Short mmCIF file of C-alpha atoms in Angstrom, two decimals:
data_model
loop_
_atom_site.label_atom_id
_atom_site.label_comp_id
_atom_site.label_asym_id
_atom_site.label_seq_id
_atom_site.Cartn_x
_atom_site.Cartn_y
_atom_site.Cartn_z
CA MET A 1 124.03 -6.91 41.13
CA THR A 2 125.26 -9.97 43.00
CA LEU A 3 125.92 -13.59 42.19
CA THR A 4 122.61 -14.50 43.82
CA LYS A 5 120.52 -12.29 41.52
CA GLN A 6 122.26 -13.15 38.26
CA LYS A 7 123.82 -16.48 39.09
CA LEU A 8 125.98 -16.81 35.97
CA ILE A 9 127.76 -13.45 35.90
CA PRO A 10 131.54 -13.97 36.18
CA TYR A 11 131.97 -11.77 39.30
CA GLN A 12 130.02 -9.35 41.44
CA VAL A 13 129.56 -5.73 40.46
CA SER A 14 127.92 -4.53 43.69
CA ASP A 15 131.14 -4.32 45.69
CA ARG A 16 133.10 -1.55 43.96
CA GLY A 17 132.89 1.14 46.64
CA PRO A 18 133.27 3.04 48.82
CA ALA A 19 133.69 6.48 47.29
CA VAL A 20 136.34 8.54 49.08
CA GLU A 21 137.75 12.03 48.50
CA VAL A 22 140.43 14.02 50.30
CA SER A 23 140.15 17.79 49.79
CA ASP A 24 139.82 21.06 51.67
CA LEU A 25 136.03 20.95 51.90
CA ASN A 26 135.51 24.01 54.12
CA ASN A 27 138.22 26.31 52.78
CA ASP A 28 140.35 26.43 55.93
CA GLY A 29 143.54 25.18 54.28
CA MET A 30 143.42 21.68 55.81
CA ASP A 31 142.61 18.31 54.22
CA ASP A 32 139.17 16.93 55.02
CA ILE A 33 137.69 13.52 54.14
CA PHE A 34 134.46 12.54 52.38
CA PHE A 35 133.38 8.91 52.86
CA GLY A 36 130.60 7.75 50.57
CA GLY A 37 127.82 5.59 51.95
CA SER A 38 126.37 2.30 50.84
CA LYS A 39 122.64 1.72 50.47
CA HIS A 40 120.71 3.33 53.38
CA GLN A 41 123.95 4.63 54.90
CA PRO A 42 124.47 8.37 54.42
CA ALA A 43 127.81 9.73 53.29
CA LYS A 44 129.99 11.31 55.96
CA ILE A 45 132.36 14.26 56.07
CA PHE A 46 135.18 14.56 58.58
CA TYR A 47 136.60 18.06 58.90
CA GLN A 48 140.18 18.45 60.09
CA THR A 49 141.09 20.66 63.03
CA GLN A 50 144.31 21.18 64.97
CA LYS A 51 143.21 18.47 67.39
CA GLY A 52 141.98 15.87 64.90
CA PHE A 53 138.95 15.16 62.73
CA PHE A 54 135.32 15.68 63.62
CA GLU A 55 132.23 14.53 61.77
CA ARG A 56 129.67 17.05 60.60
CA GLU A 57 126.20 15.85 59.75
CA ILE A 58 125.02 16.98 56.31
CA LYS A 59 121.24 17.04 55.87
CA ALA A 60 121.40 16.55 52.10
CA PHE A 61 123.49 13.38 52.51
CA LYS A 62 120.89 11.86 54.85
CA GLN A 63 118.12 12.63 52.39
CA ASP A 64 119.99 10.74 49.66
CA SER A 65 121.08 7.79 51.80
CA VAL A 66 119.13 5.28 49.69
CA SER A 67 121.77 5.73 46.95
CA GLU A 68 125.08 3.90 46.98
CA ASP A 69 128.09 6.18 46.47
CA ILE A 70 130.63 4.66 44.06
CA SER A 71 132.87 7.59 43.08
CA VAL A 72 133.25 11.24 44.08
CA ILE A 73 135.22 14.29 43.04
CA ALA A 74 135.68 17.67 44.74
CA GLU A 75 135.92 20.83 42.60
CA ASP A 76 134.63 24.39 42.60
CA PHE A 77 132.07 23.76 39.88
CA ASN A 78 130.25 27.11 40.11
CA LYS A 79 133.40 29.21 40.69
CA ASP A 80 132.16 30.80 43.90
CA GLY A 81 135.35 30.02 45.83
CA SER A 82 133.89 27.05 47.77
CA THR A 83 134.52 23.37 47.14
CA ASP A 84 131.61 21.35 45.72
CA LEU A 85 131.07 17.58 45.49
CA PHE A 86 129.92 15.44 42.58
CA VAL A 87 128.89 11.94 43.69
CA VAL A 88 128.35 9.00 41.32
CA SER A 89 125.56 6.56 42.18
CA GLY A 90 125.67 2.86 41.44
CA GLY A 91 125.61 -0.66 42.80
CA GLY A 92 123.49 -3.67 41.93
CA GLU A 93 120.44 -3.00 44.10
CA PHE A 94 118.60 -0.80 41.58
CA SER A 95 118.00 -0.91 37.85
CA GLY A 96 116.38 0.99 35.00
CA GLU A 97 115.40 4.59 35.70
CA SER A 98 115.39 4.13 39.45
CA SER A 99 115.99 7.43 41.22
CA PRO A 100 118.83 6.08 43.45
CA LEU A 101 120.87 5.64 40.25
CA GLN A 102 120.80 9.39 39.58
CA ASP A 103 124.14 11.10 40.26
CA ARG A 104 124.23 14.04 42.65
CA LEU A 105 125.83 17.49 42.77
CA TYR A 106 126.27 19.15 46.15
CA ILE A 107 127.24 22.83 46.24
CA GLY A 108 129.45 23.89 49.14
CA LYS A 109 128.08 26.69 51.31
CA ASN A 110 129.57 27.81 54.63
CA GLY A 111 130.98 24.42 55.56
CA THR A 112 127.90 22.46 54.58
CA PHE A 113 126.48 21.22 51.26
CA GLU A 114 123.21 21.69 49.41
CA LYS A 115 121.99 19.47 46.60
CA THR A 116 121.40 21.10 43.24
CA GLU A 117 119.85 19.92 40.00
CA LEU A 118 121.53 17.71 37.41
CA PRO A 119 120.28 16.50 34.03
CA SER A 120 118.12 13.39 34.35
CA TYR A 121 120.12 10.24 33.58
CA PHE A 122 120.51 6.89 35.30
CA GLU A 123 123.40 4.46 35.40
CA ASN A 124 125.35 2.07 37.57
CA GLY A 125 128.26 4.49 37.69
CA SER A 126 131.88 3.55 38.20
CA ILE A 127 134.05 6.68 38.01
CA VAL A 128 133.99 10.45 37.62
CA LYS A 129 136.95 12.44 36.30
CA ALA A 130 137.15 16.21 35.87
CA ALA A 131 138.81 18.48 33.29
CA ASP A 132 138.01 21.69 31.41
CA PHE A 133 138.18 19.88 28.08
CA ASP A 134 136.36 22.62 26.12
CA LYS A 135 138.58 25.40 27.55
CA ASP A 136 135.72 27.67 28.64
CA GLY A 137 136.96 28.08 32.21
CA ASP A 138 134.50 25.62 33.79
CA VAL A 139 135.38 22.13 35.05
CA ASP A 140 133.60 19.50 32.96
CA LEU A 141 133.09 15.82 33.82
CA PHE A 142 133.34 12.34 32.37
CA VAL A 143 131.10 9.85 34.19
CA GLY A 144 131.76 6.20 33.40
CA GLY A 145 129.01 3.58 33.37
CA ALA A 146 129.75 0.10 34.73
CA ALA A 147 127.83 -3.13 34.10
CA VAL A 148 124.07 -2.69 33.67
CA PRO A 149 122.21 -3.93 36.79
CA ASN A 150 120.30 -7.17 36.14
CA ASP A 151 121.52 -7.18 32.55
CA PHE A 152 125.23 -7.95 32.75
CA GLY A 153 126.75 -8.04 29.27
CA ARG A 154 124.74 -5.17 27.81
CA ILE A 155 126.89 -2.12 27.07
CA PRO A 156 126.05 0.65 29.55
CA GLN A 157 126.01 4.37 28.90
CA SER A 158 128.71 6.81 29.94
CA PHE A 159 128.32 10.58 29.92
CA LEU A 160 130.19 13.77 29.19
CA LEU A 161 128.77 16.57 31.31
CA ILE A 162 129.40 20.11 30.10
CA ASN A 163 129.63 22.69 32.86
CA ASN A 164 128.31 26.21 32.46
CA ASN A 165 128.99 28.02 35.75
CA GLY A 166 127.77 25.10 37.88
CA ARG A 167 124.92 23.94 35.65
CA PHE A 168 125.54 20.77 33.65
CA THR A 169 124.22 19.52 30.34
CA ILE A 170 124.88 16.18 28.65
CA ALA A 171 127.14 16.36 25.59
CA ASP A 172 125.99 14.59 22.44
CA ASN A 173 128.84 12.14 21.83
CA ASP A 174 127.86 8.57 20.89
CA ASN A 175 131.46 7.30 20.86
CA VAL A 176 131.99 8.24 24.49
CA LYS A 177 128.47 7.19 25.50
CA THR A 178 129.02 3.59 24.32
CA SER A 179 132.63 3.22 25.50
CA GLY A 180 131.96 -0.09 27.27
CA MET A 181 131.80 -1.41 30.85
CA VAL A 182 133.93 1.43 32.18
CA THR A 183 135.95 1.12 35.39
CA ASP A 184 138.33 4.08 35.16
CA ALA A 185 139.44 6.97 32.96
CA GLU A 186 142.21 9.54 32.68
CA TRP A 187 142.16 13.05 31.24
CA THR A 188 145.58 13.45 29.63
CA ASP A 189 147.03 15.27 26.61
CA PHE A 190 148.34 12.13 24.89
CA ASP A 191 148.89 13.84 21.54
CA GLY A 192 150.62 16.92 22.99
CA ASP A 193 148.52 19.52 21.16
CA GLY A 194 147.52 21.48 24.28
CA TRP A 195 143.96 20.11 24.38
CA ILE A 196 143.37 17.53 27.10
CA ASP A 197 142.30 14.13 25.76
CA LEU A 198 140.59 11.16 27.40
CA ILE A 199 141.59 7.52 27.87
CA VAL A 200 138.84 5.15 29.03
CA ILE A 201 139.34 1.61 30.32
CA GLY A 202 136.97 -1.11 31.47
CA GLU A 203 136.03 -4.76 31.54
CA TRP A 204 135.57 -6.90 28.41
CA MET A 205 137.02 -4.06 26.33
CA SER A 206 140.24 -2.58 25.05
CA PRO A 207 141.48 0.83 26.31
CA LYS A 208 139.97 3.61 24.23
CA PHE A 209 141.73 6.82 23.22
CA PHE A 210 139.54 9.88 22.60
CA ARG A 211 141.37 12.79 21.00
CA ASN A 212 140.12 16.25 21.89
CA ASN A 213 139.53 18.06 18.60
CA ARG A 214 138.93 21.55 20.00
CA GLY A 215 136.20 20.42 22.39
CA ASN A 216 134.94 17.40 20.46
CA LEU A 217 136.17 13.96 21.57
CA GLU A 218 136.95 11.60 18.67
CA ASP A 219 137.78 7.90 18.96
CA VAL A 220 141.34 7.49 17.65
CA THR A 221 142.19 4.23 19.44
CA SER A 222 143.40 2.50 16.30
CA ASP A 223 145.87 5.34 15.68
CA TYR A 224 147.55 4.93 19.07
CA LEU A 225 147.30 1.30 20.17
CA MET A 226 149.55 -1.13 18.33
CA GLU A 227 147.22 -4.04 19.17
CA GLU A 228 143.78 -4.71 20.57
CA LEU A 229 143.99 -5.22 24.34
CA ARG A 230 140.70 -6.62 25.57
CA GLY A 231 141.03 -7.08 29.31
CA LEU A 232 139.26 -6.83 32.63
CA TRP A 233 140.92 -3.46 33.22
CA GLN A 234 140.43 -1.89 36.66
CA THR A 235 142.58 1.25 36.96
CA ILE A 236 144.89 3.58 35.00
CA ILE A 237 147.50 6.20 35.92
CA PRO A 238 149.99 8.25 33.85
CA PHE A 239 153.63 7.54 34.76
CA ASP A 240 156.86 7.89 32.78
CA ILE A 241 158.04 4.43 33.71
CA ASN A 242 161.22 4.41 31.59
CA GLY A 243 162.23 8.03 32.27
CA ASP A 244 162.49 9.06 28.62
CA GLY A 245 160.30 12.15 28.99
CA ASN A 246 157.31 10.60 27.21
CA MET A 247 154.24 9.81 29.29
CA ASP A 248 153.37 6.13 29.66
CA TYR A 249 150.24 4.65 31.28
CA LEU A 250 150.07 1.94 33.94
CA LEU A 251 147.08 -0.40 33.68
CA GLY A 252 145.68 -2.64 36.40
CA ASN A 253 144.10 -5.85 35.13
CA TRP A 254 142.75 -9.11 36.61
CA GLY A 255 146.16 -10.75 36.91
CA LEU A 256 147.27 -14.31 36.17
CA ASN A 257 146.40 -16.08 39.42
CA SER A 258 142.74 -17.00 38.91
CA LYS A 259 140.81 -19.73 37.11
CA PHE A 260 140.33 -17.41 34.15
CA SER A 261 142.74 -17.75 31.24
CA ALA A 262 143.03 -15.59 28.14
CA THR A 263 145.38 -15.33 25.17
CA LYS A 264 145.12 -13.81 21.71
CA GLU A 265 144.70 -17.28 20.20
CA PHE A 266 142.27 -18.50 22.86
CA PRO A 267 140.54 -15.54 24.54
CA LEU A 268 138.23 -15.76 27.52
CA LYS A 269 134.73 -15.66 26.01
CA MET A 270 131.39 -14.58 27.41
CA TYR A 271 128.11 -15.26 25.59
CA TYR A 272 125.28 -12.82 26.32
CA SER A 273 121.72 -13.79 25.37
CA ASP A 274 118.29 -14.83 26.65
CA PHE A 275 119.14 -18.53 26.61
CA ASP A 276 115.87 -19.78 28.13
CA GLY A 277 113.54 -17.34 26.33
CA ASN A 278 112.01 -15.93 29.51
CA GLY A 279 112.69 -12.29 28.67
CA SER A 280 115.78 -11.96 30.88
CA THR A 281 119.35 -12.25 29.69
CA GLU A 282 122.09 -14.53 30.94
CA THR A 283 125.83 -14.70 30.46
CA ILE A 284 127.86 -17.87 29.90
CA THR A 285 131.59 -17.43 30.57
CA THR A 286 133.91 -19.92 28.88
CA TYR A 287 137.62 -20.75 28.82
CA ALA A 288 139.73 -22.76 26.38
CA ARG A 289 141.37 -26.14 27.00
CA GLU A 290 143.15 -27.96 24.17
CA GLY A 291 141.31 -25.96 21.55
CA LYS A 292 137.79 -26.42 22.95
CA TYR A 293 135.74 -24.08 25.13
CA TYR A 294 134.18 -25.10 28.44
CA THR A 295 131.85 -23.22 30.78
CA VAL A 296 133.33 -21.72 33.94
CA ALA A 297 130.05 -22.54 35.69
CA GLY A 298 129.39 -26.14 36.67
CA LEU A 299 126.17 -28.05 36.22
CA ASP A 300 124.55 -26.88 39.46
CA GLU A 301 125.24 -23.23 38.66
CA LEU A 302 123.95 -23.57 35.10
CA VAL A 303 120.78 -25.39 36.16
CA GLY A 304 120.21 -22.85 38.93
CA GLN A 305 119.71 -20.19 36.23
CA LEU A 306 118.70 -22.34 33.21
CA SER A 307 116.51 -25.07 34.65
CA TYR A 308 115.78 -26.65 31.25
CA LEU A 309 119.34 -27.98 31.14
CA ARG A 310 118.46 -30.51 33.87
CA LYS A 311 116.54 -32.56 31.31
CA LYS A 312 119.51 -32.58 28.96
CA PHE A 313 122.01 -33.41 31.72
CA PRO A 314 120.22 -35.34 34.49
CA SER A 315 123.48 -36.34 36.17
CA TYR A 316 127.00 -35.03 36.69
CA LYS A 317 128.27 -37.93 34.61
CA ASP A 318 126.16 -36.78 31.67
CA PHE A 319 127.59 -33.26 31.99
CA ALA A 320 131.24 -34.18 32.58
CA GLY A 321 133.62 -33.10 29.83
CA LYS A 322 130.96 -31.31 27.79
CA SER A 323 132.08 -28.27 25.79
CA ILE A 324 130.01 -25.16 25.25
CA GLU A 325 128.95 -26.52 21.86
CA ASP A 326 127.67 -29.71 23.54
CA ILE A 327 125.61 -27.75 26.08
CA PHE A 328 124.03 -25.16 23.79
CA ASP A 329 123.04 -25.63 20.20
CA LYS A 330 124.74 -23.70 17.43
CA ALA A 331 121.74 -21.43 16.80
CA GLN A 332 121.68 -20.31 20.44
CA LEU A 333 125.37 -19.44 20.40
CA ASN A 334 125.23 -17.71 17.02
CA LYS A 335 122.49 -15.32 18.12
CA SER A 336 124.37 -14.40 21.29
CA ASN A 337 126.49 -11.30 21.65
CA LEU A 338 130.09 -12.40 22.20
CA LEU A 339 132.44 -10.49 24.50
CA GLU A 340 136.10 -11.45 24.75
CA VAL A 341 139.23 -10.89 26.84
CA ASN A 342 142.61 -11.57 25.24
CA THR A 343 144.88 -10.49 28.10
CA LEU A 344 144.58 -10.66 31.87
CA SER A 345 148.05 -9.27 32.58
CA SER A 346 148.50 -5.98 34.37
CA GLY A 347 151.16 -3.82 32.76
CA TYR A 348 151.82 -0.52 31.04
CA LEU A 349 151.37 1.23 27.73
CA LEU A 350 154.86 2.26 26.66
CA ASN A 351 154.99 5.47 24.62
CA PHE A 352 156.94 5.24 21.37
CA GLY A 353 156.11 8.80 20.31
CA GLU A 354 153.09 8.20 18.14
CA LYS A 355 152.10 4.68 19.24
CA TYR A 356 151.75 2.73 22.48
CA THR A 357 152.71 -0.90 22.97
CA PHE A 358 151.68 -3.01 25.95
CA LYS A 359 154.31 -4.43 28.31
CA PRO A 360 153.16 -6.84 31.07
CA PHE A 361 154.41 -6.37 34.62
CA LYS A 362 156.61 -9.05 36.18
CA GLU A 363 155.04 -12.13 37.77
CA ASN A 364 155.05 -10.72 41.33
CA LEU A 365 152.52 -8.07 40.21
CA GLN A 366 150.19 -10.61 38.54
CA VAL A 367 149.09 -12.47 41.69
CA ALA A 368 145.74 -10.64 42.06
CA PRO A 369 143.66 -7.92 40.39
CA ILE A 370 145.23 -4.44 40.61
CA THR A 371 142.45 -2.02 41.51
CA SER A 372 144.23 1.18 42.52
CA PHE A 373 147.34 3.24 41.74
CA LEU A 374 148.71 6.23 43.66
CA ALA A 375 151.62 8.47 42.65
CA GLY A 376 153.97 9.80 45.35
CA ASP A 377 157.44 9.61 46.86
CA PHE A 378 157.15 6.42 48.89
CA ASN A 379 160.84 5.52 49.35
CA ASN A 380 161.97 9.05 50.30
CA ASP A 381 164.34 9.48 47.33
CA GLY A 382 162.86 12.77 46.11
CA LYS A 383 161.34 11.14 43.03
CA GLU A 384 157.83 10.05 42.20
CA GLU A 385 156.89 6.37 42.27
CA VAL A 386 153.56 4.57 41.97
CA LEU A 387 152.01 2.52 44.78
CA ILE A 388 149.84 -0.46 43.84
CA GLY A 389 146.76 -1.71 45.67
CA GLY A 390 144.49 -4.58 44.76
CA ASN A 391 142.91 -7.97 45.61
CA TYR A 392 139.29 -8.94 45.01
CA PHE A 393 136.84 -11.29 46.73
CA GLY A 394 133.64 -10.95 44.67
CA VAL A 395 134.03 -14.29 42.88
CA THR A 396 132.61 -17.77 43.34
CA PRO A 397 134.42 -20.33 45.54
CA TYR A 398 135.67 -21.88 42.29
CA HIS A 399 138.24 -19.06 42.08
CA GLY A 400 139.19 -18.85 45.74
CA ARG A 401 140.13 -15.47 47.26
CA LEU A 402 142.26 -13.29 45.01
CA SER A 403 144.14 -11.83 47.95
CA SER A 404 147.92 -12.15 47.50
CA LEU A 405 148.87 -8.61 46.44
CA ALA A 406 150.83 -7.04 49.30
CA GLY A 407 151.16 -3.46 48.02
CA ASN A 408 154.16 -2.93 45.77
CA VAL A 409 155.84 0.28 44.64
CA ILE A 410 156.87 0.74 41.01
CA VAL A 411 160.05 2.81 40.85
CA ASN A 412 160.77 2.45 37.14
CA GLU A 413 160.63 -0.05 34.31
CA LYS A 414 163.13 -2.38 35.95
CA THR A 415 162.63 -1.81 39.68
CA THR A 416 159.78 -2.53 42.06
CA ILE A 417 159.80 -2.52 45.87
CA GLU A 418 157.87 -5.11 47.87
CA GLY A 419 155.36 -3.59 50.24
CA ASN A 420 156.80 -5.25 53.34
CA ALA A 421 160.08 -3.39 52.75
CA LEU A 422 158.10 -0.17 53.30
CA GLY A 423 155.98 -1.46 56.18
CA LEU A 424 152.92 -2.21 54.02
CA ASN A 425 150.85 -5.36 53.87
CA PHE A 426 147.65 -5.31 51.83
CA THR A 427 147.25 -9.10 51.56
CA GLN A 428 143.79 -10.42 52.48
CA LYS A 429 142.40 -6.91 51.97
CA ALA A 430 140.25 -5.81 49.03
CA VAL A 431 141.87 -2.40 48.43
CA ARG A 432 139.60 -0.09 46.44
CA ASN A 433 141.40 3.24 46.70
CA LEU A 434 144.60 4.89 47.91
CA LYS A 435 144.82 8.51 49.06
CA LEU A 436 147.44 10.83 50.56
CA ILE A 437 146.36 13.16 53.37
CA ASN A 438 148.20 15.88 55.29
CA PHE A 439 147.64 16.10 59.04
CA GLN A 440 149.56 18.24 61.58
CA GLY A 441 152.50 18.75 59.26
CA ALA A 442 152.89 15.05 58.38
CA LYS A 443 151.78 13.07 55.35
CA TYR A 444 149.75 9.88 55.70
CA LEU A 445 148.68 7.14 53.31
CA MET A 446 145.00 6.25 53.59
CA VAL A 447 144.08 2.77 52.31
CA ILE A 448 140.40 2.33 51.45
CA ILE A 449 139.21 -1.27 51.80
CA ASN A 450 135.89 -2.66 50.61
CA ASN A 451 133.63 -3.64 53.51
CA ASP A 452 136.23 -2.69 56.12
CA THR A 453 137.61 0.33 57.98
CA PRO A 454 140.32 2.44 56.29
CA GLN A 455 143.93 2.01 57.30
CA PHE A 456 146.47 4.83 57.79
CA TYR A 457 150.23 4.71 57.38
CA LYS A 458 152.51 7.59 58.27
CA LEU A 459 155.07 8.42 55.57
CA ASP A 460 158.64 9.17 56.60
CA ASN A 461 159.80 12.69 55.77
#
């Protein structure tokens, strides 16, 4: 889904890849790389040898090249000792029950992969995360659904897939299924009872906490969050940021350096409805100024999707200064579904034992959307830190390029390190993922960039 198909959506949703995984894919003890493909480009695997990496062509990947690979995870799903791959399909090129939106499971066999059957479901997927949440010895999956193609604003479906020795079934859990426009998730035992729980984040929603009640996930968000935090959340990672022994959670959001603005008193609002009665839905994004709400889209953008408005506003002068209530009548707005964002700050959920409170990051980490976190020892002090990647270009020229995030390292609650002090510079790059990879006895950082080649940085020992 792009800004040319649905002209009034607030940002693109067809630019969230590529899917990348680092794992020992042929059981030789060395890290290999899976690169997901975009539409009509097959995924690729690069196997590591003592001399370097070589690509191996996988027939099953070529047969599925019409799909766009958004997320991937490597696990031994059927417990045969070989690594398998689960690939999430998505993007904005397909909609409804189109076969390229079906996720795929590839079983590893003798250094290659063969596709095997999954339950029939279709979604513009965003993320897959694995955990044996029912404690039966098999690795189960949460698959998050992102914005619905050609129907931005409708709540998509997400799925819990129960694994029985490599064969998956869909769990019946309506709370998880309707989580929201999911972008990321984390399996984590947030209540400390020995059963792994699930936190889900996404856009136009608050983080959701699902407690694992002996294999059944229950929505207990109100028990753990001290306030509603509706954001444009992009990524989450567990990290004890204040060193008190209680796990906290870092959250990447849109940041405070765009034309969007959102507060609790005056949230960013998006109206979702069929405004022109043609059977297709539209979204109208609005922001507050001096107590009134105005459309983010200008007259040309609005008329490009809703041509009937040209009669009401034949000139720019007629449109100038008009609030949302002046453009659309009260009945139209009242029948719309309203989605809101009340914070755009990236930050962290600080653990107070039984509750979490949100603390925004400092201003230097709010300059662009944060889209990726990676835990590791990046300053060679023997302790774990978190590296930040971000920036995003899928917006209209009205916003400019959200490209100022250089790649910072969070050491603790009070200390961050600028990327240039570590030899990093992610500015002007739309970072989608960060991975560590071992090669010839050294550790490297792999930076995955949307619509560009990956970058590699060697880490000092």
